[in-house]
Short mmCIF file of C-alpha atoms in Angstrom, two decimals:
data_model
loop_
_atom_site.label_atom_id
_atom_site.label_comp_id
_atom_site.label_asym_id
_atom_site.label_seq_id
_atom_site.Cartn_x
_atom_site.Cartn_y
_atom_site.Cartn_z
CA UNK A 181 -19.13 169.06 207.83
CA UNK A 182 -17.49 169.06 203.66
CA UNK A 183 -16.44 165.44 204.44
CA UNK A 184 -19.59 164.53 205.56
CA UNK A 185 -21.53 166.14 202.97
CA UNK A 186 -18.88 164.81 200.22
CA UNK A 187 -19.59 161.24 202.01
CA UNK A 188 -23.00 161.65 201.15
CA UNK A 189 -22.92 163.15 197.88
CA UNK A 190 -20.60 159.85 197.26
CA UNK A 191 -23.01 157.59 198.61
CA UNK A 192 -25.93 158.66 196.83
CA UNK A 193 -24.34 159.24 193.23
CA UNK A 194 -22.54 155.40 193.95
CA UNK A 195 -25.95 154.03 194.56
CA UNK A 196 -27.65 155.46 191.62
CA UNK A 197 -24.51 153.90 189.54
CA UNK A 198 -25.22 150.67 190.89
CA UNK A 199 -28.56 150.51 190.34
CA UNK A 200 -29.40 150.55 193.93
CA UNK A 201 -32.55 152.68 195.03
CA UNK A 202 -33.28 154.74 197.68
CA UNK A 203 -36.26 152.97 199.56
CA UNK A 204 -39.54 154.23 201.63
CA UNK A 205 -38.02 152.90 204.39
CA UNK A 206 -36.64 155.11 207.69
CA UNK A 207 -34.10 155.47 210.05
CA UNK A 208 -34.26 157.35 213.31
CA UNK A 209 -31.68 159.42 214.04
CA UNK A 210 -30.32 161.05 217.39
CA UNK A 211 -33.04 164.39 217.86
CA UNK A 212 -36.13 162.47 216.45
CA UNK A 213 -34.88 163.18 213.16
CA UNK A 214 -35.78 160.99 210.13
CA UNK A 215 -33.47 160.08 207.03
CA UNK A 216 -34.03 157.78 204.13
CA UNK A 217 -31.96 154.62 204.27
CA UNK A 218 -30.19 153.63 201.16
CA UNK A 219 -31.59 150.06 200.66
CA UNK A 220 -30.37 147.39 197.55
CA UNK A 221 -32.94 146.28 195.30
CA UNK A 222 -31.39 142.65 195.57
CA UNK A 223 -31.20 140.14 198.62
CA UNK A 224 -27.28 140.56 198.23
CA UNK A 225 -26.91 143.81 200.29
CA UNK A 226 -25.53 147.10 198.50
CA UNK A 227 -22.19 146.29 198.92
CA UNK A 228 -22.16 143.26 196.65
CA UNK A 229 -23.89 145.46 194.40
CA UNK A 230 -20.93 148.22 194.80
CA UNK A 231 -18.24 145.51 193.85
CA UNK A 232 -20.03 144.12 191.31
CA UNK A 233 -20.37 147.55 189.89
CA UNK A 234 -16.55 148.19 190.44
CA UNK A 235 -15.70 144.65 188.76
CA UNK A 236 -17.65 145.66 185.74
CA UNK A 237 -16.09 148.82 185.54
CA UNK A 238 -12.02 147.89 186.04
CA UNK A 239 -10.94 148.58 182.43
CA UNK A 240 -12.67 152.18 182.86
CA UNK A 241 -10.75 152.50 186.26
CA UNK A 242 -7.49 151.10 184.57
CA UNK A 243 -7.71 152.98 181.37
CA UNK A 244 -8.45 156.68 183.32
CA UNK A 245 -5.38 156.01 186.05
CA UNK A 246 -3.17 154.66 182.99
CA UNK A 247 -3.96 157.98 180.85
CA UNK A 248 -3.92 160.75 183.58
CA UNK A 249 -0.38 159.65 184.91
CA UNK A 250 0.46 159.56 181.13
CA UNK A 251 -0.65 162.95 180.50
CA UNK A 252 0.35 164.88 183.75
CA UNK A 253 3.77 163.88 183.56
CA UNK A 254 3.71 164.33 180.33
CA UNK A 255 2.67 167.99 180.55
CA UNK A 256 3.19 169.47 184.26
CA UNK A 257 6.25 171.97 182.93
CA UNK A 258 3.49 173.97 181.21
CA UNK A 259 0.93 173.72 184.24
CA UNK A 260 4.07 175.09 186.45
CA UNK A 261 4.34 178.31 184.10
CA UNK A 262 0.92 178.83 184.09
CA UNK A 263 0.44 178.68 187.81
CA UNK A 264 2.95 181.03 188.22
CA UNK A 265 1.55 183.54 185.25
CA UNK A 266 -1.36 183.82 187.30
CA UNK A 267 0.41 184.50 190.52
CA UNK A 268 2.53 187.64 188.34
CA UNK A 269 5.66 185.86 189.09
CA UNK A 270 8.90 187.62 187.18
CA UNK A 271 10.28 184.12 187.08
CA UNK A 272 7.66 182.19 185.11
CA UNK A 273 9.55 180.85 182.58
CA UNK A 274 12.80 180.05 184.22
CA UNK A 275 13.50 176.46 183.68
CA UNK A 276 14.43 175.76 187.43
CA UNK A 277 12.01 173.73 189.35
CA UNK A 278 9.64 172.92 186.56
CA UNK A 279 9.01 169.82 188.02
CA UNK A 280 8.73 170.48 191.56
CA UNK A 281 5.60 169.30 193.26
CA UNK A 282 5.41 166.81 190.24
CA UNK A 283 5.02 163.53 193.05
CA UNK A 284 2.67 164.96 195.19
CA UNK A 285 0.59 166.06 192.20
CA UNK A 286 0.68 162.68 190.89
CA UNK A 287 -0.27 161.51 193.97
CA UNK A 288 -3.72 163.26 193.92
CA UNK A 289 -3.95 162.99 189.89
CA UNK A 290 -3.88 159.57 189.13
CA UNK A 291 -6.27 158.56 191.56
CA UNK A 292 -8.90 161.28 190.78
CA UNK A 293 -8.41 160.33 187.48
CA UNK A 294 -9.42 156.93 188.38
CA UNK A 295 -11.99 158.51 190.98
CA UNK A 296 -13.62 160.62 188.11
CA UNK A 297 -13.60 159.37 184.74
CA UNK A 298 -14.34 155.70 185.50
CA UNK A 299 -17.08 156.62 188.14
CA UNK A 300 -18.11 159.28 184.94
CA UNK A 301 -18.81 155.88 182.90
CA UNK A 302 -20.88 154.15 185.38
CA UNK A 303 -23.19 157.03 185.83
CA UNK A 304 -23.18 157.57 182.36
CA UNK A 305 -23.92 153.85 181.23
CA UNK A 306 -26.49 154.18 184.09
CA UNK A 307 -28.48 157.29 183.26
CA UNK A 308 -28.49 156.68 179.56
CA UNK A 309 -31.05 153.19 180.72
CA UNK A 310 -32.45 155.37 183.44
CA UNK A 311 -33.23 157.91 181.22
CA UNK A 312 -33.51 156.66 177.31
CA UNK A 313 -35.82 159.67 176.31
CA UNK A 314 -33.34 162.17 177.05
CA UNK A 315 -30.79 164.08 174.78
CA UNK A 316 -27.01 162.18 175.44
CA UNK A 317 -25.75 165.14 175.38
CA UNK A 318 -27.73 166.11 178.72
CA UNK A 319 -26.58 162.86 180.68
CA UNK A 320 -23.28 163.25 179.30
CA UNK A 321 -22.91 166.40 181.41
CA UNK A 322 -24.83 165.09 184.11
CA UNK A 323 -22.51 162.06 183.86
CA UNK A 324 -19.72 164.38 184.40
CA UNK A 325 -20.77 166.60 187.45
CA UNK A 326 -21.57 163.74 189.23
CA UNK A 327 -17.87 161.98 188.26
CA UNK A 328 -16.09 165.16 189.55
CA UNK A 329 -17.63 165.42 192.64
CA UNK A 330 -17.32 161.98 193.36
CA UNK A 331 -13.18 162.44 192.29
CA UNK A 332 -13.11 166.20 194.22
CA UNK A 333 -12.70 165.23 197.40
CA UNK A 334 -9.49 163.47 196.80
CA UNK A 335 -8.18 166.20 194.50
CA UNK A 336 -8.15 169.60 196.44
CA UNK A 337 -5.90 168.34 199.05
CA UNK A 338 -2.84 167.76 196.57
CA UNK A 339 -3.92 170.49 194.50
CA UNK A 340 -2.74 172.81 197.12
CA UNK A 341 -0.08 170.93 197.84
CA UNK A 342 0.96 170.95 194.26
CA UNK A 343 0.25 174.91 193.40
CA UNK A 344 2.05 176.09 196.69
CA UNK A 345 5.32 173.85 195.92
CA UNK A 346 5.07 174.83 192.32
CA UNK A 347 4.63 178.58 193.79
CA UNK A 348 7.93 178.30 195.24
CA UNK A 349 6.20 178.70 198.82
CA UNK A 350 7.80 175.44 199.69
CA UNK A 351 10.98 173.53 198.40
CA UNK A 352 9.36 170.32 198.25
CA UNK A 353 6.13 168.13 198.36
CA UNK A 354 7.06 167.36 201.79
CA UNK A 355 7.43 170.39 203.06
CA UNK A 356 4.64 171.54 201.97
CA UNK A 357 2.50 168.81 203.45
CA UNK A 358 3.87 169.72 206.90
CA UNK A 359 4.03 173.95 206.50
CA UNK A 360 0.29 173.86 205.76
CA UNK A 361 -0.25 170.85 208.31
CA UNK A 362 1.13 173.43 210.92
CA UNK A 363 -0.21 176.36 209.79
CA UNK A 364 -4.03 175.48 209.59
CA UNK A 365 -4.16 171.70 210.15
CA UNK A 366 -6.62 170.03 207.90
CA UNK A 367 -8.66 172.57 206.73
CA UNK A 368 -5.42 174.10 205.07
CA UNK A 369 -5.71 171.22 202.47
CA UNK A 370 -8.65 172.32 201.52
CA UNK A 371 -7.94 176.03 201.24
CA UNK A 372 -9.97 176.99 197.64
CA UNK A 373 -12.09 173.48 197.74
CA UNK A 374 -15.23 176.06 196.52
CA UNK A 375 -13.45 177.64 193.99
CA UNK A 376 -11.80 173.84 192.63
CA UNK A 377 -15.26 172.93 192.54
CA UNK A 378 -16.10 175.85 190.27
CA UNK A 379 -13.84 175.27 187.89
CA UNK A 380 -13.66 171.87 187.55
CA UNK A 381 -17.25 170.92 187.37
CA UNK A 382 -17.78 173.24 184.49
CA UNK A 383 -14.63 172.44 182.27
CA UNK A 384 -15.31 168.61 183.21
CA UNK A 385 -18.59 169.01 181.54
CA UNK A 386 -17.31 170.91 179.14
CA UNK A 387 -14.57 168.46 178.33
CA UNK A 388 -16.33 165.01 178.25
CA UNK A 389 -19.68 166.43 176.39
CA UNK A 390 -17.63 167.58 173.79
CA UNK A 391 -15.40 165.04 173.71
CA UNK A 392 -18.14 162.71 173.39
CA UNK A 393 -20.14 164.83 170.84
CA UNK A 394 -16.98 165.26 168.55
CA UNK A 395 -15.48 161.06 169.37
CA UNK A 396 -19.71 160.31 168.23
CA UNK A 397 -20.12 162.31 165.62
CA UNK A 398 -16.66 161.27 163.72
CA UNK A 399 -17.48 157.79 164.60
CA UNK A 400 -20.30 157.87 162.50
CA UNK A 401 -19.09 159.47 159.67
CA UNK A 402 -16.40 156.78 159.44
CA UNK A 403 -18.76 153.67 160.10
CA UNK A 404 -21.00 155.12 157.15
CA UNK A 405 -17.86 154.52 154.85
CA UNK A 406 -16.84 151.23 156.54
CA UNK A 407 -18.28 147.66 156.34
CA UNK A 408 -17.41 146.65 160.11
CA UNK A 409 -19.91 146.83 162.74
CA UNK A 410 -17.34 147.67 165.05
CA UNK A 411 -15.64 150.92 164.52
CA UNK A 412 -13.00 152.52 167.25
CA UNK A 413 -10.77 155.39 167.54
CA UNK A 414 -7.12 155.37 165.85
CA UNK A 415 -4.52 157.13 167.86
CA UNK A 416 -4.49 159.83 166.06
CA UNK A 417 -8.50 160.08 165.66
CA UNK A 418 -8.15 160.32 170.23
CA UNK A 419 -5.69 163.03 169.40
CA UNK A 420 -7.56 165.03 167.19
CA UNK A 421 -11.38 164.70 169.37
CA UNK A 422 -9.15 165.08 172.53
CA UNK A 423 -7.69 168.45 171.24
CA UNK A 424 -10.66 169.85 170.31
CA UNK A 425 -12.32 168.88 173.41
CA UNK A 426 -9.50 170.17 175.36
CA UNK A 427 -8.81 173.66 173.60
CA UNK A 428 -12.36 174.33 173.92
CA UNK A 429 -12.98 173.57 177.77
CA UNK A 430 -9.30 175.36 178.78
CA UNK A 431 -10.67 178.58 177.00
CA UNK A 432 -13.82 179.32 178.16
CA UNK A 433 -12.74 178.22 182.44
CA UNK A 434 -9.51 180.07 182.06
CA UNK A 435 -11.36 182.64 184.37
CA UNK A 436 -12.28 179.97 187.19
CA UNK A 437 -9.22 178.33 187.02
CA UNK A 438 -7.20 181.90 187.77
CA UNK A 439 -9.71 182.32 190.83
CA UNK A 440 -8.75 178.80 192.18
CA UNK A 441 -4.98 179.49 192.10
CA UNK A 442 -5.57 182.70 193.65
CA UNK A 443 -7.91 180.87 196.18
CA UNK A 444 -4.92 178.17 197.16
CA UNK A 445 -1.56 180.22 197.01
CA UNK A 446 -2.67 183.44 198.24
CA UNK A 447 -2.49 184.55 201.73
CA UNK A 448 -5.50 186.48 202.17
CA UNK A 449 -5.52 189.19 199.83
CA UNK A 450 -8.42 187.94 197.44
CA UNK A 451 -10.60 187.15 200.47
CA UNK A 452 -11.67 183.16 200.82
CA UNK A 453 -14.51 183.21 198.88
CA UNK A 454 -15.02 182.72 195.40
CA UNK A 455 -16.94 186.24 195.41
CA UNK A 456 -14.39 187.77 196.74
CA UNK A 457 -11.63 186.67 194.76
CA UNK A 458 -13.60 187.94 191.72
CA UNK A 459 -14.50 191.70 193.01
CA UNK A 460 -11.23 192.33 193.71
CA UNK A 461 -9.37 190.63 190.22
CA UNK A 462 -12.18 192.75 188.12
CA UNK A 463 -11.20 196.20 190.48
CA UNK A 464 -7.50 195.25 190.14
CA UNK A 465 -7.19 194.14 186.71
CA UNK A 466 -10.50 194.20 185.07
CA UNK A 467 -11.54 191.92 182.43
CA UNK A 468 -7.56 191.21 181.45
CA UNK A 469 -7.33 189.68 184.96
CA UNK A 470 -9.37 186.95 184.44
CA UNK A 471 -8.16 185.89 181.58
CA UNK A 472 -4.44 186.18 182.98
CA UNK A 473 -2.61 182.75 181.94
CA UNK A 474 -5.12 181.08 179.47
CA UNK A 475 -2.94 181.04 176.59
CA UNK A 476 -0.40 178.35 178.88
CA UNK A 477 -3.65 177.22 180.20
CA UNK A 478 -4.78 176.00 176.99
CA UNK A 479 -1.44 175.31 175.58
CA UNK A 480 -1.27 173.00 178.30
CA UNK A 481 -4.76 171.37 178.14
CA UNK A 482 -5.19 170.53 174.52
CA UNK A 483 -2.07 168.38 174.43
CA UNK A 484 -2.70 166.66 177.89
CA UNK A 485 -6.06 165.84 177.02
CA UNK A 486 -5.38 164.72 173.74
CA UNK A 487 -2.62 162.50 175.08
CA UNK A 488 -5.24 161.70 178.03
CA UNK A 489 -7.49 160.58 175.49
CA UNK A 490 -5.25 158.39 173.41
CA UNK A 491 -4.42 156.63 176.03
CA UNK A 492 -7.89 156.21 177.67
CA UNK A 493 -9.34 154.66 173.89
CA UNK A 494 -6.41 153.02 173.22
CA UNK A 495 -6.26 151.18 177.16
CA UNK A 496 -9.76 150.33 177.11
CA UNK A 497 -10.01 149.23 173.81
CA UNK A 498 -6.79 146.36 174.54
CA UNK A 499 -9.33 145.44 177.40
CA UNK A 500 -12.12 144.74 175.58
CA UNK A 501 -10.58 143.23 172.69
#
């Protein structure tokens, strides 16, 4: 039932990227039941429309794989101390396995990367003609929930993969693939999917409306001193938006993301519900629980997405030049 729904949810935030429109049209299904079918506005069928869309998008796709493997490699030491802050290891800071479950987390990054920030331009781009009486800041965040969605499905899977290896609960990214393979099949990989969702939706928003705020409003600032029409982000400029954008979103889902990591590595004993997780951190720990591991947290965001970000300008400005 998630896949389907997450098929769906893909389909319909995919059509409204490519311009195509849901139509008056029908379909019968099985029961009786009517659905609206998804229908292309041009003779060419909705998939031309899809690769067209894709093929206008490829240095957004390039740039966002480019800068996430950049930036996770870059920083996954920190992410490994902070997972294990939140799980009240003794060992957090031993240098020993610092980069274990670095592949598999690679794996899932980079392509949700690709998944969610260059599907976050095409909805963006799309709902800024859709909707040209509307704050940016409002479709920027709307932009952004429907880019992690679309990348969510794809993450969760090596998210667990990544936090249990990094956990020490397996040696490797292999072994961890097949322990929670045996233990729970399928649905194992997606241990914590509701409580990924809640964290990443909101710092995702939180991330790329700020980002875009901050990257806007120093972009004007500078063109008002400048005689080129065409002004663009220095290194250093990405670093400095990408910080502040980072440092900001870390901080205020440092709560969510201890409820996720709970929600992955733990066994049972914060329940399987986001809800549940939460009752028993604030009757256990109180406020100081949720907040366990956000200095790391944000140690480790600002820099990633600042280096995320330098990367992403700097790619996608080489392709458009």
């Amino acid at each position: 039932m998630r896949s389907q729904i997450y098929c769906i949810l893909v389909g319909l935030f995919l059509a409204v990227a490519s311009g195509t429109t849901v139509g008056p049209a029908l379909m019968v299904r099985a029961g009786g039941r009517k659905a609206p079918v998804v229908e292309s506005p041009t003779a060419d069928g909705p998939l031309k429309v899809f690769i067209e869309t894709i093929k206008e998008s490829r240095k957004h796709l390039a740039a966002a794989g480019v800068a996430r493997c950049v930036s996770i490699f870059g920083m996954f030491p920190v992410d490994t101390i902070k997972t294990r802050l939140q799980m009240g290891q003794a060992n957090a800071f031993a240098l020993e396995g610092l980069y274990k479950g670095v592949g598999g987390s690679l794996f899932g990054q980079v392509p949700y990367g690709v998944l969610t920030f260059g599907s976050y331009e095409m909805y963006k781009k799309a709902l800024l003609e859709k909707l040209p009486n509307v704050k940016p800041a409002f479709v920027y965040a709307l932009a952004a929930i429907c880019g992690d969605i679309t990348g969510s499905g794809w993450l969760c899977p090596s998210e667990v993969v990544k936090q249990q290896t990094q956990a020490g609960m397996y040696s490797s990214t292999g072994d961890a693939v097949r322990g929670i393979f045996q233990k729970k099949g399928l649905r194992g990989f997606y241990q914590g999917y509701a409580g990924g969702l809640a964290r990443d939706v909101p710092f995702r928003v939180a991330q790329l409306v700020s980002f875009e705020v901050t990257k806007n409003m120093y972009l004007r600032a500078k063109k008002s001193g400048s005689d080129d029409e065409k002004v663009n982000l220095s290194p250093s400029e990405s670093a400095i938006c990408g910080a502040i954008a980072g440092s900001f979103s870390a901080a205020i889902t440092s709560p969510l993301d201890r409820i996720k990591t709970l929600l992955m590595t733990d066994s049972g004993a914060y329940g399987s519900t986001v809800a549940s997780c939460i009752s028993k951190i604030w009757k256990d720990e109180g406020v100081a629980g949720l907040c366990k591991g956000m200095a790391p947290r944000v140690i480790y965001i600002a820099p990633s997405v600042a280096i995320f970000f330098i990367a992403y300008e700097q790619v996608q400005q080489r392709l458009s030049d």
